[in-house]
């Protein structure tokens, strides 16, 4: 397929109960499809219409889920596809730390990214230690290390002290790390660990001539910039900061409605790109 579509998942295509943002009377709410179950609980959803559009998209383009989730967290998601049990041919997990090929982690990519991190960023242990010292237990629920690649905190966002996030961002930047606040999670990620780096590898392997992308957070910005055209919802870290760039469409829709609109617009662009290819 000549067109490759790389999309973030959480708060871009799929939504938790907290993130649905259904600003309509209950009787008018869209029908939802559950796409993630964990310990018997339904966790993430998309509208049924978005799911139907995604099935069409997977038939017409190489669809690449691109997430900060760990491999284990990603494997809980059951996206709709053209056949029962469909698995995307490529998927990016761990913010680019893992590249899955037909659902299996690619060892060559993992070795490559591990070498890049060793050359360009402070050790993970140094960052983890600093987070343990600067994150007050009063507003920090969890501290986690993801796939031995990056760290994150689960916090009470409203209780974060003024200037704390900026201070952490500056401290991490001096050590070759980036910081992103997404919902209740504060991520500290080494700069070389990016979705765009993994995307470039997928483009190299597939030979795609057109790349489309979607995402809502600071960790998605490089993914959007690497695409020929991209979309971001009206919510999220990028929207909160008014971020935009050439080729990036900022949507007005928020919540699960934004997820549906993203798939609709991406599918229309894919069909336009395919129609533009000479017979």
PDB file of C-alpha atoms in Angstrom:
ATOM      1  CA  UNK A   1       0.000   0.000   0.000  1.00  0.00           C
ATOM      2  CA  UNK A   2       1.347   3.439  -0.941  1.00  0.00           C
ATOM      3  CA  UNK A   3      -0.294   5.297   1.965  1.00  0.00           C
ATOM      4  CA  UNK A   4       0.728   4.755   5.585  1.00  0.00           C
ATOM      5  CA  UNK A   5      -1.399   6.042   8.480  1.00  0.00           C
ATOM      6  CA  UNK A   6       0.265   6.329  11.900  1.00  0.00           C
ATOM      7  CA  UNK A   7      -2.066   7.240  14.743  1.00  0.00           C
ATOM      8  CA  UNK A   8      -1.791   7.622  18.476  1.00  0.00           C
ATOM      9  CA  UNK A   9      -4.386   5.612  20.389  1.00  0.00           C
ATOM     10  CA  UNK A  10      -5.408   6.977  23.807  1.00  0.00           C
ATOM     11  CA  UNK A  11      -7.377  10.232  23.545  1.00  0.00           C
ATOM     12  CA  UNK A  12      -6.868  10.219  19.776  1.00  0.00           C
ATOM     13  CA  UNK A  13      -8.647   7.108  18.472  1.00  0.00           C
ATOM     14  CA  UNK A  14      -9.747   5.377  21.680  1.00  0.00           C
ATOM     15  CA  UNK A  15     -11.152   6.853  24.870  1.00  0.00           C
ATOM     16  CA  UNK A  16     -11.551   5.861  28.507  1.00  0.00           C
ATOM     17  CA  UNK A  17     -14.729   6.645  30.411  1.00  0.00           C
ATOM     18  CA  UNK A  18     -13.016   9.735  31.825  1.00  0.00           C
ATOM     19  CA  UNK A  19     -12.099  11.016  28.365  1.00  0.00           C
ATOM     20  CA  UNK A  20     -15.319  10.383  26.387  1.00  0.00           C
ATOM     21  CA  UNK A  21     -16.549  13.992  26.783  1.00  0.00           C
ATOM     22  CA  UNK A  22     -20.117  13.142  25.762  1.00  0.00           C
ATOM     23  CA  UNK A  23     -21.679  16.599  25.872  1.00  0.00           C
ATOM     24  CA  UNK A  24     -25.143  15.473  24.768  1.00  0.00           C
ATOM     25  CA  UNK A  25     -28.227  14.086  26.527  1.00  0.00           C
ATOM     26  CA  UNK A  26     -27.841  10.389  27.311  1.00  0.00           C
ATOM     27  CA  UNK A  27     -30.500   9.384  24.777  1.00  0.00           C
ATOM     28  CA  UNK A  28     -28.512  11.119  22.017  1.00  0.00           C
ATOM     29  CA  UNK A  29     -25.124   9.674  22.938  1.00  0.00           C
ATOM     30  CA  UNK A  30     -23.442   7.700  20.143  1.00  0.00           C
ATOM     31  CA  UNK A  31     -23.279   3.924  20.376  1.00  0.00           C
ATOM     32  CA  UNK A  32     -19.874   2.850  21.638  1.00  0.00           C
ATOM     33  CA  UNK A  33     -17.703  -0.156  20.874  1.00  0.00           C
ATOM     34  CA  UNK A  34     -15.423  -1.440  23.638  1.00  0.00           C
ATOM     35  CA  UNK A  35     -11.885  -1.998  22.316  1.00  0.00           C
ATOM     36  CA  UNK A  36     -10.057  -2.724  25.576  1.00  0.00           C
ATOM     37  CA  UNK A  37     -10.876  -5.002  28.510  1.00  0.00           C
ATOM     38  CA  UNK A  38      -8.602  -5.459  31.527  1.00  0.00           C
ATOM     39  CA  UNK A  39      -9.372  -7.703  34.514  1.00  0.00           C
ATOM     40  CA  UNK A  40     -12.910  -8.051  33.238  1.00  0.00           C
ATOM     41  CA  UNK A  41     -13.499  -4.289  33.048  1.00  0.00           C
ATOM     42  CA  UNK A  42     -14.245  -2.349  29.893  1.00  0.00           C
ATOM     43  CA  UNK A  43     -11.611   0.392  29.720  1.00  0.00           C
ATOM     44  CA  UNK A  44     -11.480   2.005  26.271  1.00  0.00           C
ATOM     45  CA  UNK A  45     -14.016   2.796  23.577  1.00  0.00           C
ATOM     46  CA  UNK A  46     -14.598   4.292  20.164  1.00  0.00           C
ATOM     47  CA  UNK A  47     -17.895   5.088  18.489  1.00  0.00           C
ATOM     48  CA  UNK A  48     -19.367   2.332  16.342  1.00  0.00           C
ATOM     49  CA  UNK A  49     -19.165   4.692  13.381  1.00  0.00           C
ATOM     50  CA  UNK A  50     -15.453   5.310  14.026  1.00  0.00           C
ATOM     51  CA  UNK A  51     -14.917   1.554  14.213  1.00  0.00           C
ATOM     52  CA  UNK A  52     -16.658   1.022  10.855  1.00  0.00           C
ATOM     53  CA  UNK A  53     -14.559   3.765   9.269  1.00  0.00           C
ATOM     54  CA  UNK A  54     -11.380   2.267  10.730  1.00  0.00           C
ATOM     55  CA  UNK A  55     -12.200  -1.097   9.136  1.00  0.00           C
ATOM     56  CA  UNK A  56     -12.449   0.643   5.763  1.00  0.00           C
ATOM     57  CA  UNK A  57      -9.194   2.489   6.439  1.00  0.00           C
ATOM     58  CA  UNK A  58      -7.295  -0.723   7.188  1.00  0.00           C
ATOM     59  CA  UNK A  59      -8.380  -2.082   3.805  1.00  0.00           C
ATOM     60  CA  UNK A  60      -7.056   0.929   1.913  1.00  0.00           C
ATOM     61  CA  UNK A  61      -3.886   1.959   3.773  1.00  0.00           C
ATOM     62  CA  UNK A  62      -1.182   0.528   6.018  1.00  0.00           C
ATOM     63  CA  UNK A  63      -2.521   1.448   9.456  1.00  0.00           C
ATOM     64  CA  UNK A  64       0.135   1.700  12.191  1.00  0.00           C
ATOM     65  CA  UNK A  65      -1.012   2.170  15.814  1.00  0.00           C
ATOM     66  CA  UNK A  66       1.581   4.439  17.449  1.00  0.00           C
ATOM     67  CA  UNK A  67       1.361   4.580  21.228  1.00  0.00           C
ATOM     68  CA  UNK A  68       3.299   5.381  24.377  1.00  0.00           C
ATOM     69  CA  UNK A  69       1.730   2.289  25.957  1.00  0.00           C
ATOM     70  CA  UNK A  70       3.981  -0.573  26.923  1.00  0.00           C
ATOM     71  CA  UNK A  71       3.769  -3.763  24.927  1.00  0.00           C
ATOM     72  CA  UNK A  72       1.623  -5.420  27.609  1.00  0.00           C
ATOM     73  CA  UNK A  73      -0.757  -2.439  27.723  1.00  0.00           C
ATOM     74  CA  UNK A  74      -1.015  -2.319  23.939  1.00  0.00           C
ATOM     75  CA  UNK A  75      -1.815  -6.030  23.697  1.00  0.00           C
ATOM     76  CA  UNK A  76      -5.002  -5.453  25.700  1.00  0.00           C
ATOM     77  CA  UNK A  77      -6.438  -3.434  22.812  1.00  0.00           C
ATOM     78  CA  UNK A  78      -8.580  -5.185  20.227  1.00  0.00           C
ATOM     79  CA  UNK A  79      -8.955  -2.802  17.290  1.00  0.00           C
ATOM     80  CA  UNK A  80     -11.545  -3.497  14.591  1.00  0.00           C
ATOM     81  CA  UNK A  81     -10.064  -4.667  11.302  1.00  0.00           C
ATOM     82  CA  UNK A  82     -10.916  -6.214   7.957  1.00  0.00           C
ATOM     83  CA  UNK A  83     -10.938  -9.805   9.298  1.00  0.00           C
ATOM     84  CA  UNK A  84     -11.679 -11.423  12.687  1.00  0.00           C
ATOM     85  CA  UNK A  85      -8.572 -11.422  14.863  1.00  0.00           C
ATOM     86  CA  UNK A  86      -6.857  -8.887  12.596  1.00  0.00           C
ATOM     87  CA  UNK A  87      -3.447  -7.670  13.781  1.00  0.00           C
ATOM     88  CA  UNK A  88      -1.881  -4.508  12.321  1.00  0.00           C
ATOM     89  CA  UNK A  89       1.151  -5.397  10.180  1.00  0.00           C
ATOM     90  CA  UNK A  90       3.181  -2.811  12.110  1.00  0.00           C
ATOM     91  CA  UNK A  91       2.676  -1.150  15.481  1.00  0.00           C
ATOM     92  CA  UNK A  92       4.789   1.293  17.483  1.00  0.00           C
ATOM     93  CA  UNK A  93       4.785   0.857  21.268  1.00  0.00           C
ATOM     94  CA  UNK A  94       6.676   2.414  24.156  1.00  0.00           C
ATOM     95  CA  UNK A  95       6.885   5.726  22.282  1.00  0.00           C
ATOM     96  CA  UNK A  96       9.081   4.060  19.679  1.00  0.00           C
ATOM     97  CA  UNK A  97      10.993   1.715  21.953  1.00  0.00           C
ATOM     98  CA  UNK A  98       9.241  -1.291  20.461  1.00  0.00           C
ATOM     99  CA  UNK A  99       8.382  -1.930  16.817  1.00  0.00           C
ATOM    100  CA  UNK A 100       5.943  -4.794  16.316  1.00  0.00           C
ATOM    101  CA  UNK A 101       5.824  -6.692  13.044  1.00  0.00           C
ATOM    102  CA  UNK A 102       2.669  -8.801  12.749  1.00  0.00           C
ATOM    103  CA  UNK A 103       2.317  -8.449  16.518  1.00  0.00           C
ATOM    104  CA  UNK A 104       5.854  -9.612  17.341  1.00  0.00           C
ATOM    105  CA  UNK A 105       8.559  -7.268  18.745  1.00  0.00           C
ATOM    106  CA  UNK A 106      11.321  -6.676  16.206  1.00  0.00           C
ATOM    107  CA  UNK A 107      14.703  -7.508  17.790  1.00  0.00           C
ATOM    108  CA  UNK A 108      16.746  -5.541  15.278  1.00  0.00           C
ATOM    109  CA  UNK A 109      14.824  -2.352  16.006  1.00  0.00           C
ATOM    110  CA  UNK A 110      15.092  -2.873  19.751  1.00  0.00           C
ATOM    111  CA  UNK A 111      18.871  -3.255  19.482  1.00  0.00           C
ATOM    112  CA  UNK A 112      19.085  -0.137  17.317  1.00  0.00           C
ATOM    113  CA  UNK A 113      17.066   2.073  19.654  1.00  0.00           C
ATOM    114  CA  UNK A 114      18.904   0.778  22.740  1.00  0.00           C
ATOM    115  CA  UNK A 115      22.202   1.830  21.180  1.00  0.00           C
ATOM    116  CA  UNK A 116      20.830   5.281  20.335  1.00  0.00           C
ATOM    117  CA  UNK A 117      19.677   5.833  23.916  1.00  0.00           C
ATOM    118  CA  UNK A 118      23.038   4.832  25.365  1.00  0.00           C
ATOM    119  CA  UNK A 119      24.765   7.433  23.195  1.00  0.00           C
ATOM    120  CA  UNK A 120      22.466  10.414  23.672  1.00  0.00           C
ATOM    121  CA  UNK A 121      20.627  10.389  27.016  1.00  0.00           C
ATOM    122  CA  UNK A 122      21.282  10.147  30.738  1.00  0.00           C
ATOM    123  CA  UNK A 123      20.638   6.686  32.208  1.00  0.00           C
ATOM    124  CA  UNK A 124      17.087   5.733  33.105  1.00  0.00           C
ATOM    125  CA  UNK A 125      18.150   5.083  36.711  1.00  0.00           C
ATOM    126  CA  UNK A 126      19.164   8.735  37.150  1.00  0.00           C
ATOM    127  CA  UNK A 127      15.748   9.935  36.002  1.00  0.00           C
ATOM    128  CA  UNK A 128      13.885   7.425  38.157  1.00  0.00           C
ATOM    129  CA  UNK A 129      15.858   8.509  41.220  1.00  0.00           C
ATOM    130  CA  UNK A 130      15.099  12.165  40.573  1.00  0.00           C
ATOM    131  CA  UNK A 131      11.382  11.478  40.160  1.00  0.00           C
ATOM    132  CA  UNK A 132      11.359   9.609  43.443  1.00  0.00           C
ATOM    133  CA  UNK A 133      12.880  12.635  45.174  1.00  0.00           C
ATOM    134  CA  UNK A 134      10.820  15.405  43.560  1.00  0.00           C
ATOM    135  CA  UNK A 135       7.354  13.824  43.307  1.00  0.00           C
ATOM    136  CA  UNK A 136       5.503  14.383  46.580  1.00  0.00           C
ATOM    137  CA  UNK A 137       3.494  11.343  47.732  1.00  0.00           C
ATOM    138  CA  UNK A 138       0.673  13.740  48.617  1.00  0.00           C
ATOM    139  CA  UNK A 139      -0.154  14.116  44.922  1.00  0.00           C
ATOM    140  CA  UNK A 140       1.653  11.159  43.366  1.00  0.00           C
ATOM    141  CA  UNK A 141      -0.319   7.905  43.172  1.00  0.00           C
ATOM    142  CA  UNK A 142       2.147   5.754  41.226  1.00  0.00           C
ATOM    143  CA  UNK A 143       5.696   5.747  39.890  1.00  0.00           C
ATOM    144  CA  UNK A 144       6.348   3.392  37.006  1.00  0.00           C
ATOM    145  CA  UNK A 145       9.108   2.334  34.607  1.00  0.00           C
ATOM    146  CA  UNK A 146       7.867   1.284  31.159  1.00  0.00           C
ATOM    147  CA  UNK A 147       9.661  -1.404  29.166  1.00  0.00           C
ATOM    148  CA  UNK A 148      12.978  -0.401  30.781  1.00  0.00           C
ATOM    149  CA  UNK A 149      12.921   2.619  28.470  1.00  0.00           C
ATOM    150  CA  UNK A 150      11.174   5.543  30.186  1.00  0.00           C
ATOM    151  CA  UNK A 151       9.379   6.522  33.393  1.00  0.00           C
ATOM    152  CA  UNK A 152       6.051   8.050  34.299  1.00  0.00           C
ATOM    153  CA  UNK A 153       4.040   9.228  37.289  1.00  0.00           C
ATOM    154  CA  UNK A 154       0.314   9.034  37.932  1.00  0.00           C
ATOM    155  CA  UNK A 155      -0.578  12.263  39.728  1.00  0.00           C
ATOM    156  CA  UNK A 156      -3.413  14.426  40.967  1.00  0.00           C
ATOM    157  CA  UNK A 157      -3.065  16.981  38.229  1.00  0.00           C
ATOM    158  CA  UNK A 158      -4.902  19.762  40.068  1.00  0.00           C
ATOM    159  CA  UNK A 159      -2.476  19.448  43.001  1.00  0.00           C
ATOM    160  CA  UNK A 160       0.762  19.812  41.038  1.00  0.00           C
ATOM    161  CA  UNK A 161       2.690  22.746  42.559  1.00  0.00           C
ATOM    162  CA  UNK A 162       3.124  25.847  40.435  1.00  0.00           C
ATOM    163  CA  UNK A 163       6.353  25.606  38.469  1.00  0.00           C
ATOM    164  CA  UNK A 164       6.973  21.955  39.299  1.00  0.00           C
ATOM    165  CA  UNK A 165       6.370  20.706  35.765  1.00  0.00           C
ATOM    166  CA  UNK A 166       8.520  23.455  34.232  1.00  0.00           C
ATOM    167  CA  UNK A 167      11.313  22.661  36.684  1.00  0.00           C
ATOM    168  CA  UNK A 168      11.190  18.963  35.852  1.00  0.00           C
ATOM    169  CA  UNK A 169      11.106  19.748  32.124  1.00  0.00           C
ATOM    170  CA  UNK A 170      14.240  21.877  32.381  1.00  0.00           C
ATOM    171  CA  UNK A 171      16.109  19.364  34.532  1.00  0.00           C
ATOM    172  CA  UNK A 172      15.291  16.537  32.126  1.00  0.00           C
ATOM    173  CA  UNK A 173      16.159  18.590  29.040  1.00  0.00           C
ATOM    174  CA  UNK A 174      19.696  19.067  30.358  1.00  0.00           C
ATOM    175  CA  UNK A 175      20.025  15.282  30.384  1.00  0.00           C
ATOM    176  CA  UNK A 176      18.552  14.583  26.961  1.00  0.00           C
ATOM    177  CA  UNK A 177      15.038  13.728  28.173  1.00  0.00           C
ATOM    178  CA  UNK A 178      11.616  15.228  27.425  1.00  0.00           C
ATOM    179  CA  UNK A 179       8.600  15.666  29.718  1.00  0.00           C
ATOM    180  CA  UNK A 180       4.934  15.404  28.766  1.00  0.00           C
ATOM    181  CA  UNK A 181       1.764  15.809  30.847  1.00  0.00           C
ATOM    182  CA  UNK A 182      -1.113  13.699  29.525  1.00  0.00           C
ATOM    183  CA  UNK A 183      -4.230  13.541  31.629  1.00  0.00           C
ATOM    184  CA  UNK A 184      -3.048  12.298  35.031  1.00  0.00           C
ATOM    185  CA  UNK A 185       0.295  10.994  33.765  1.00  0.00           C
ATOM    186  CA  UNK A 186       3.623  12.796  33.709  1.00  0.00           C
ATOM    187  CA  UNK A 187       6.006  11.108  31.271  1.00  0.00           C
ATOM    188  CA  UNK A 188       9.799  11.415  31.262  1.00  0.00           C
ATOM    189  CA  UNK A 189      11.094  10.047  27.969  1.00  0.00           C
ATOM    190  CA  UNK A 190      14.616  10.081  26.468  1.00  0.00           C
ATOM    191  CA  UNK A 191      14.690  12.410  23.458  1.00  0.00           C
ATOM    192  CA  UNK A 192      15.904   9.762  20.962  1.00  0.00           C
ATOM    193  CA  UNK A 193      12.945   7.565  21.908  1.00  0.00           C
ATOM    194  CA  UNK A 194      10.312   8.925  19.549  1.00  0.00           C
ATOM    195  CA  UNK A 195       7.399   7.710  17.511  1.00  0.00           C
ATOM    196  CA  UNK A 196       8.797   9.481  14.458  1.00  0.00           C
ATOM    197  CA  UNK A 197      12.034   7.468  14.591  1.00  0.00           C
ATOM    198  CA  UNK A 198      10.093   4.200  14.578  1.00  0.00           C
ATOM    199  CA  UNK A 199       7.782   5.594  11.895  1.00  0.00           C
ATOM    200  CA  UNK A 200      10.775   6.320   9.667  1.00  0.00           C
ATOM    201  CA  UNK A 201      11.799   2.674   9.978  1.00  0.00           C
ATOM    202  CA  UNK A 202       8.298   1.504   8.984  1.00  0.00           C
ATOM    203  CA  UNK A 203       8.331   3.857   5.990  1.00  0.00           C
ATOM    204  CA  UNK A 204      11.719   2.448   4.978  1.00  0.00           C
ATOM    205  CA  UNK A 205      10.435  -1.113   5.172  1.00  0.00           C
ATOM    206  CA  UNK A 206       7.119  -0.512   3.434  1.00  0.00           C
ATOM    207  CA  UNK A 207       8.210   2.033   0.843  1.00  0.00           C
ATOM    208  CA  UNK A 208       5.123   4.145   1.561  1.00  0.00           C
ATOM    209  CA  UNK A 209       4.954   7.277  -0.580  1.00  0.00           C
ATOM    210  CA  UNK A 210       2.475   9.205   1.593  1.00  0.00           C
ATOM    211  CA  UNK A 211       2.353   9.351   5.394  1.00  0.00           C
ATOM    212  CA  UNK A 212      -0.653  10.570   7.390  1.00  0.00           C
ATOM    213  CA  UNK A 213      -0.751  10.895  11.185  1.00  0.00           C
ATOM    214  CA  UNK A 214      -2.876  11.833  14.183  1.00  0.00           C
ATOM    215  CA  UNK A 215      -2.157  12.522  17.849  1.00  0.00           C
ATOM    216  CA  UNK A 216      -3.037  14.732  20.807  1.00  0.00           C
ATOM    217  CA  UNK A 217       0.034  15.026  23.062  1.00  0.00           C
ATOM    218  CA  UNK A 218       3.484  16.592  23.083  1.00  0.00           C
ATOM    219  CA  UNK A 219       4.898  13.105  22.533  1.00  0.00           C
ATOM    220  CA  UNK A 220       2.927  13.006  19.270  1.00  0.00           C
ATOM    221  CA  UNK A 221       4.256  16.296  17.903  1.00  0.00           C
ATOM    222  CA  UNK A 222       7.231  14.705  16.144  1.00  0.00           C
ATOM    223  CA  UNK A 223       4.891  12.108  14.604  1.00  0.00           C
ATOM    224  CA  UNK A 224       2.636  14.826  13.203  1.00  0.00           C
ATOM    225  CA  UNK A 225       5.582  16.813  11.859  1.00  0.00           C
ATOM    226  CA  UNK A 226       6.952  13.723  10.089  1.00  0.00           C
ATOM    227  CA  UNK A 227       3.720  13.233   8.119  1.00  0.00           C
ATOM    228  CA  UNK A 228       2.601  14.720   4.830  1.00  0.00           C
ATOM    229  CA  UNK A 229      -0.682  15.625   6.541  1.00  0.00           C
ATOM    230  CA  UNK A 230      -1.824  15.237  10.146  1.00  0.00           C
ATOM    231  CA  UNK A 231      -4.729  15.920  12.499  1.00  0.00           C
ATOM    232  CA  UNK A 232      -5.021  16.697  16.194  1.00  0.00           C
ATOM    233  CA  UNK A 233      -8.227  16.802  18.284  1.00  0.00           C
ATOM    234  CA  UNK A 234      -9.586  19.868  20.039  1.00  0.00           C
ATOM    235  CA  UNK A 235      -8.476  18.496  23.406  1.00  0.00           C
ATOM    236  CA  UNK A 236      -5.178  17.302  24.830  1.00  0.00           C
ATOM    237  CA  UNK A 237      -1.733  18.664  25.500  1.00  0.00           C
ATOM    238  CA  UNK A 238      -1.205  20.088  22.000  1.00  0.00           C
ATOM    239  CA  UNK A 239      -4.609  21.784  21.915  1.00  0.00           C
ATOM    240  CA  UNK A 240      -4.114  23.224  25.406  1.00  0.00           C
ATOM    241  CA  UNK A 241      -0.914  24.879  24.217  1.00  0.00           C
ATOM    242  CA  UNK A 242      -2.403  26.045  20.920  1.00  0.00           C
ATOM    243  CA  UNK A 243       0.179  23.999  19.050  1.00  0.00           C
ATOM    244  CA  UNK A 244      -0.042  23.746  15.306  1.00  0.00           C
ATOM    245  CA  UNK A 245       2.246  23.389  12.299  1.00  0.00           C
ATOM    246  CA  UNK A 246       2.057  23.418   8.494  1.00  0.00           C
ATOM    247  CA  UNK A 247       0.114  20.404   7.289  1.00  0.00           C
ATOM    248  CA  UNK A 248      -1.475  19.808  10.710  1.00  0.00           C
ATOM    249  CA  UNK A 249      -5.239  20.309  10.975  1.00  0.00           C
ATOM    250  CA  UNK A 250      -6.515  21.337  14.412  1.00  0.00           C
ATOM    251  CA  UNK A 251     -10.021  19.949  14.849  1.00  0.00           C
ATOM    252  CA  UNK A 252     -12.755  21.550  16.934  1.00  0.00           C
ATOM    253  CA  UNK A 253     -14.217  18.226  18.076  1.00  0.00           C
ATOM    254  CA  UNK A 254     -13.239  16.856  21.484  1.00  0.00           C
ATOM    255  CA  UNK A 255     -13.523  13.491  23.184  1.00  0.00           C
ATOM    256  CA  UNK A 256     -14.738  10.395  21.394  1.00  0.00           C
ATOM    257  CA  UNK A 257     -16.386  12.549  18.710  1.00  0.00           C
ATOM    258  CA  UNK A 258     -12.916  13.791  17.769  1.00  0.00           C
ATOM    259  CA  UNK A 259     -11.743  10.218  17.342  1.00  0.00           C
ATOM    260  CA  UNK A 260     -14.529   9.567  14.863  1.00  0.00           C
ATOM    261  CA  UNK A 261     -13.822  12.784  12.951  1.00  0.00           C
ATOM    262  CA  UNK A 262     -10.109  11.936  12.727  1.00  0.00           C
ATOM    263  CA  UNK A 263     -10.791   8.557  11.129  1.00  0.00           C
ATOM    264  CA  UNK A 264     -13.313  10.122   8.752  1.00  0.00           C
ATOM    265  CA  UNK A 265     -10.868  12.774   7.577  1.00  0.00           C
ATOM    266  CA  UNK A 266      -7.915  10.408   7.313  1.00  0.00           C
ATOM    267  CA  UNK A 267      -9.980   7.959   5.242  1.00  0.00           C
ATOM    268  CA  UNK A 268     -11.075  10.747   2.894  1.00  0.00           C
ATOM    269  CA  UNK A 269      -7.450  11.817   2.435  1.00  0.00           C
ATOM    270  CA  UNK A 270      -6.349   8.216   1.794  1.00  0.00           C
ATOM    271  CA  UNK A 271      -8.994   7.832  -0.889  1.00  0.00           C
ATOM    272  CA  UNK A 272      -7.921  11.107  -2.441  1.00  0.00           C
ATOM    273  CA  UNK A 273      -4.262  10.037  -2.480  1.00  0.00           C
ATOM    274  CA  UNK A 274      -5.103   6.676  -4.045  1.00  0.00           C
ATOM    275  CA  UNK A 275      -7.312   8.304  -6.688  1.00  0.00           C
ATOM    276  CA  UNK A 276      -4.460  10.691  -7.556  1.00  0.00           C
ATOM    277  CA  UNK A 277      -2.086   7.842  -8.459  1.00  0.00           C
ATOM    278  CA  UNK A 278      -1.972   7.382 -12.259  1.00  0.00           C
ATOM    279  CA  UNK A 279      -3.470   4.096 -13.462  1.00  0.00           C
TER     280      UNK A 279
END
